[in-house]
Amino acid sequence: DTGVSQNPRHKITKRGQNVTFRCDPISEHNRLYWYRQTLGQGPEFLTYFQNEAQLEKSRLLSDRFSAERPKGSFSTLEIQRTEQGDSAMYLCASSPSTGTGNTIYFGEGSWLTVV
Amino acid sequence: GENVEQHPSTLSVQEGDSAVIKCTYSDSASNYFPWYKQELGKRPQLIIDIRSNVGEKKDQRIAVTLNKTAKHFSLHITETQPEDSAVYFCAASKNEKLTFGTGTRLTIIP
């Protein structure tokens, strides 16, 4: 079990630039999630995929954010025209798709700092 | 949507004593309640979870209880050790979406 892999682990970008994060879930997991965590807070749900289908998006996910999972394996999260308020840790997670209440495993996260 | 409240926000206990963290949730349809431990700069790591058809679950020094009627669940850590120091998050899940509490910073005093 190689776990959920995310890269880059750290990204510093200037305001207004675009950034993209990649997530590779645990290989047999069909469900993939993106969360955002700011300092001192719990992770907040952003979006969720079942295979390649994006099933739910939080209203936190403004139109500057887009997530894809084109072949049902890895996923990308792109943030366009970054703002300082986007600075956070972006966590990817995955789980198997057997019914409900599945254990969700998190990756190490991608830290974004917008300057 | 779901709302999860967690208390206390900070907790200090002497090594060897027990620690209890409590959470309440608002949506009675939530059916899965995990607890995560997060060390500084690291990912949340699942330490124990409970599903809505179970009232209590124990794994060595860690136990979780769930009261569906009152919509609250608690984490109990016994015989605390210095390595238990971390931030702990509870969460409630409905339709595969986790809603997290605000976290409890647990400090174990040697």
Short mmCIF file of C-alpha atoms in Angstrom, two decimals:
data_model
loop_
_atom_site.label_atom_id
_atom_site.label_comp_id
_atom_site.label_asym_id
_atom_site.label_seq_id
_atom_site.Cartn_x
_atom_site.Cartn_y
_atom_site.Cartn_z
CA ASP A 1 0.00 0.00 0.00
CA THR A 2 1.76 3.11 -1.23
CA GLY A 3 -0.88 5.44 0.16
CA VAL A 4 -2.34 8.57 -1.38
CA SER A 5 0.36 10.55 -3.15
CA GLN A 6 0.23 14.30 -3.77
CA ASN A 7 2.54 16.68 -5.57
CA PRO A 8 3.95 19.16 -5.40
CA ARG A 9 4.11 19.14 -1.63
CA HIS A 10 4.80 22.85 -1.47
CA LYS A 11 4.05 25.64 -3.91
CA ILE A 12 4.70 29.34 -3.58
CA THR A 13 3.09 31.44 -6.26
CA LYS A 14 2.42 35.06 -6.99
CA ARG A 15 -1.11 36.35 -6.81
CA GLY A 16 -2.84 36.00 -10.14
CA GLN A 17 -0.88 32.95 -11.28
CA ASN A 18 -2.42 29.55 -11.92
CA VAL A 19 -1.41 26.46 -9.98
CA THR A 20 -2.16 22.78 -10.43
CA PHE A 21 -1.93 19.99 -7.90
CA ARG A 22 -1.91 16.29 -8.66
CA CYS A 23 -3.24 13.42 -6.59
CA ASP A 24 -2.66 9.70 -7.08
CA PRO A 25 -5.10 7.72 -4.91
CA ILE A 26 -4.60 4.26 -3.46
CA SER A 27 -4.75 2.02 -6.50
CA GLU A 28 -7.93 0.07 -5.77
CA HIS A 29 -9.91 3.08 -4.55
CA ASN A 30 -12.64 4.39 -6.83
CA ARG A 31 -13.55 7.43 -4.76
CA LEU A 32 -11.34 10.47 -4.63
CA TYR A 33 -11.85 13.65 -2.59
CA TRP A 34 -10.32 17.08 -2.34
CA TYR A 35 -10.34 19.01 0.92
CA ARG A 36 -8.82 22.31 1.94
CA GLN A 37 -7.34 23.03 5.35
CA THR A 38 -6.26 26.39 6.71
CA LEU A 39 -4.19 26.85 9.86
CA GLY A 40 -6.09 26.04 13.02
CA GLN A 41 -9.11 24.64 11.21
CA GLY A 42 -10.37 21.23 10.24
CA PRO A 43 -10.34 20.14 6.59
CA GLU A 44 -13.22 21.47 4.49
CA PHE A 45 -14.77 19.41 1.71
CA LEU A 46 -14.25 20.74 -1.82
CA THR A 47 -15.26 18.01 -4.24
CA TYR A 48 -15.58 14.27 -4.74
CA PHE A 49 -15.24 11.82 -7.63
CA GLN A 50 -16.58 8.34 -8.16
CA ASN A 51 -14.28 7.01 -10.85
CA GLU A 52 -14.14 9.83 -13.43
CA ALA A 53 -17.50 11.35 -12.48
CA GLN A 54 -17.46 14.45 -10.29
CA LEU A 55 -20.45 13.80 -8.04
CA GLU A 56 -20.44 16.76 -5.70
CA LYS A 57 -18.86 20.19 -5.47
CA SER A 58 -18.86 22.46 -2.45
CA ARG A 59 -19.89 26.08 -2.84
CA LEU A 60 -16.36 26.76 -1.54
CA LEU A 61 -15.19 25.67 -4.97
CA SER A 62 -15.49 28.95 -6.85
CA ASP A 63 -15.31 29.11 -10.63
CA ARG A 64 -11.56 29.71 -10.31
CA PHE A 65 -11.20 26.14 -9.08
CA SER A 66 -11.52 23.11 -11.32
CA ALA A 67 -10.90 19.47 -10.57
CA GLU A 68 -10.66 16.60 -13.00
CA ARG A 69 -10.17 12.89 -12.90
CA PRO A 70 -10.09 12.07 -16.59
CA LYS A 71 -9.44 8.33 -16.50
CA GLY A 72 -10.73 7.55 -13.05
CA SER A 73 -7.23 7.24 -11.64
CA PHE A 74 -5.21 10.35 -10.74
CA SER A 75 -6.85 13.73 -10.26
CA THR A 76 -5.78 17.33 -10.72
CA LEU A 77 -6.96 20.42 -8.90
CA GLU A 78 -6.31 23.68 -10.71
CA ILE A 79 -6.66 27.12 -9.19
CA GLN A 80 -6.74 29.98 -11.65
CA ARG A 81 -5.89 33.61 -10.86
CA THR A 82 -4.79 32.72 -7.33
CA GLU A 83 -5.65 35.03 -4.46
CA GLN A 84 -4.01 35.32 -1.05
CA GLY A 85 -7.08 33.73 0.49
CA ASP A 86 -6.31 30.56 -1.45
CA SER A 87 -3.26 29.95 0.75
CA ALA A 88 -3.96 26.65 2.49
CA MET A 89 -3.12 22.99 2.48
CA TYR A 90 -4.97 21.07 -0.20
CA LEU A 91 -5.61 17.53 0.86
CA CYS A 92 -6.51 14.67 -1.40
CA ALA A 93 -8.11 11.53 -0.04
CA SER A 94 -9.43 8.27 -1.40
CA SER A 95 -11.69 5.44 -0.33
CA PRO A 96 -13.06 2.20 -1.73
CA SER A 97 -16.55 2.27 -3.18
CA THR A 98 -18.26 -0.46 -1.20
CA GLY A 99 -21.49 1.04 0.10
CA THR A 100 -21.41 3.93 2.55
CA GLY A 101 -19.31 4.82 5.55
CA ASN A 102 -16.01 3.88 3.95
CA THR A 103 -12.70 4.69 5.57
CA ILE A 104 -11.16 7.73 3.91
CA TYR A 105 -7.37 7.94 3.69
CA PHE A 106 -5.62 11.26 3.27
CA GLY A 107 -2.48 12.14 1.40
CA GLU A 108 0.25 14.33 2.87
CA GLY A 109 -1.24 17.44 1.31
CA SER A 110 -0.03 20.19 -0.98
CA TRP A 111 0.79 23.45 0.75
CA LEU A 112 -0.02 26.55 -1.26
CA THR A 113 1.30 29.97 -0.36
CA VAL A 114 0.11 32.89 -2.47
CA VAL A 115 2.28 35.99 -2.13
CA GLY B 1 -25.77 21.01 5.76
CA GLU B 2 -24.04 19.09 8.51
CA ASN B 3 -22.50 20.99 11.41
CA VAL B 4 -20.01 19.38 13.79
CA GLU B 5 -18.99 20.98 17.05
CA GLN B 6 -15.98 19.78 19.01
CA HIS B 7 -14.90 20.43 22.59
CA PRO B 8 -12.59 21.27 24.17
CA SER B 9 -10.37 23.19 21.78
CA THR B 10 -7.32 22.53 23.95
CA LEU B 11 -6.71 19.83 26.52
CA SER B 12 -3.70 19.17 28.72
CA VAL B 13 -3.43 15.97 30.71
CA GLN B 14 -0.74 14.34 32.81
CA GLU B 15 0.98 11.39 31.22
CA GLY B 16 -0.87 8.24 32.19
CA ASP B 17 -4.20 9.99 32.73
CA SER B 18 -7.19 9.74 30.39
CA ALA B 19 -8.32 12.27 27.80
CA VAL B 20 -11.87 12.73 26.53
CA ILE B 21 -12.89 14.76 23.50
CA LYS B 22 -16.55 15.32 22.64
CA CYS B 23 -18.35 16.13 19.41
CA THR B 24 -21.93 16.81 18.44
CA TYR B 25 -23.44 16.71 14.97
CA SER B 26 -26.60 18.14 13.53
CA ASP B 27 -27.70 15.86 10.69
CA SER B 28 -29.36 12.66 11.88
CA ALA B 29 -28.66 11.11 8.46
CA SER B 30 -24.90 11.07 9.12
CA ASN B 31 -23.83 7.46 9.47
CA TYR B 32 -20.06 7.35 9.83
CA PHE B 33 -17.92 9.02 12.45
CA PRO B 34 -14.13 8.88 12.15
CA TRP B 35 -11.51 10.43 14.36
CA TYR B 36 -8.25 11.71 12.92
CA LYS B 37 -4.97 12.60 14.58
CA GLN B 38 -2.90 15.31 12.93
CA GLU B 39 0.64 16.21 13.86
CA LEU B 40 2.08 19.56 12.85
CA GLY B 41 2.53 19.81 9.09
CA LYS B 42 1.32 16.28 8.47
CA ARG B 43 -1.78 14.65 7.08
CA PRO B 44 -4.79 13.65 9.16
CA GLN B 45 -4.39 10.00 10.14
CA LEU B 46 -7.38 7.87 10.99
CA ILE B 47 -7.12 6.49 14.50
CA ILE B 48 -10.57 5.00 15.01
CA ASP B 49 -14.01 5.18 13.46
CA ILE B 50 -17.53 4.11 14.29
CA ARG B 51 -20.59 3.51 12.18
CA SER B 52 -24.13 4.40 13.13
CA ASN B 53 -25.19 0.83 13.84
CA VAL B 54 -22.65 0.54 16.69
CA GLY B 55 -22.63 2.28 20.07
CA GLU B 56 -19.04 1.75 21.11
CA LYS B 57 -15.75 0.61 19.65
CA LYS B 58 -12.38 0.08 21.26
CA ASP B 59 -8.88 -0.34 19.91
CA GLN B 60 -6.24 -0.78 22.61
CA ARG B 61 -6.01 2.54 24.46
CA ILE B 62 -8.52 4.31 22.23
CA ALA B 63 -12.29 4.04 22.36
CA VAL B 64 -15.15 5.86 20.71
CA THR B 65 -18.77 6.02 21.83
CA LEU B 66 -21.76 7.13 19.79
CA ASN B 67 -25.16 8.27 21.01
CA LYS B 68 -27.38 8.60 17.93
CA THR B 69 -30.36 9.88 19.87
CA ALA B 70 -28.41 12.76 21.33
CA LYS B 71 -26.27 13.11 18.19
CA HIS B 72 -22.98 13.10 19.98
CA PHE B 73 -19.86 10.98 19.96
CA SER B 74 -16.73 10.96 22.05
CA LEU B 75 -13.11 9.87 21.86
CA HIS B 76 -11.49 8.36 24.93
CA ILE B 77 -7.74 7.86 25.23
CA THR B 78 -6.53 5.99 28.29
CA GLU B 79 -3.00 5.75 29.73
CA THR B 80 -1.90 8.73 27.68
CA GLN B 81 1.67 8.90 26.41
CA PRO B 82 3.76 11.82 25.13
CA GLU B 83 3.32 10.62 21.54
CA ASP B 84 -0.43 11.17 21.90
CA SER B 85 0.24 14.91 21.77
CA ALA B 86 -1.33 16.19 18.54
CA VAL B 87 -4.47 17.83 17.17
CA TYR B 88 -7.47 15.52 17.04
CA PHE B 89 -10.41 16.03 14.69
CA CYS B 90 -13.77 14.38 14.79
CA ALA B 91 -15.87 14.16 11.65
CA ALA B 92 -19.34 13.11 10.58
CA SER B 93 -20.08 11.66 7.18
CA LYS B 94 -23.20 11.66 5.08
CA ASN B 95 -23.16 10.64 1.43
CA GLU B 96 -19.38 10.15 1.54
CA LYS B 97 -18.71 13.75 2.51
CA LEU B 98 -16.85 14.34 5.77
CA THR B 99 -17.65 17.40 7.87
CA PHE B 100 -14.92 18.03 10.41
CA GLY B 101 -14.97 19.56 13.84
CA THR B 102 -12.64 22.43 14.66
CA GLY B 103 -10.06 20.23 16.37
CA THR B 104 -8.69 19.65 19.86
CA ARG B 105 -5.06 20.31 20.62
CA LEU B 106 -4.07 17.60 23.11
CA THR B 107 -0.90 18.08 25.12
CA ILE B 108 0.44 15.30 27.30
CA ILE B 109 2.46 16.61 30.21
CA PRO B 110 5.36 14.28 31.13
#
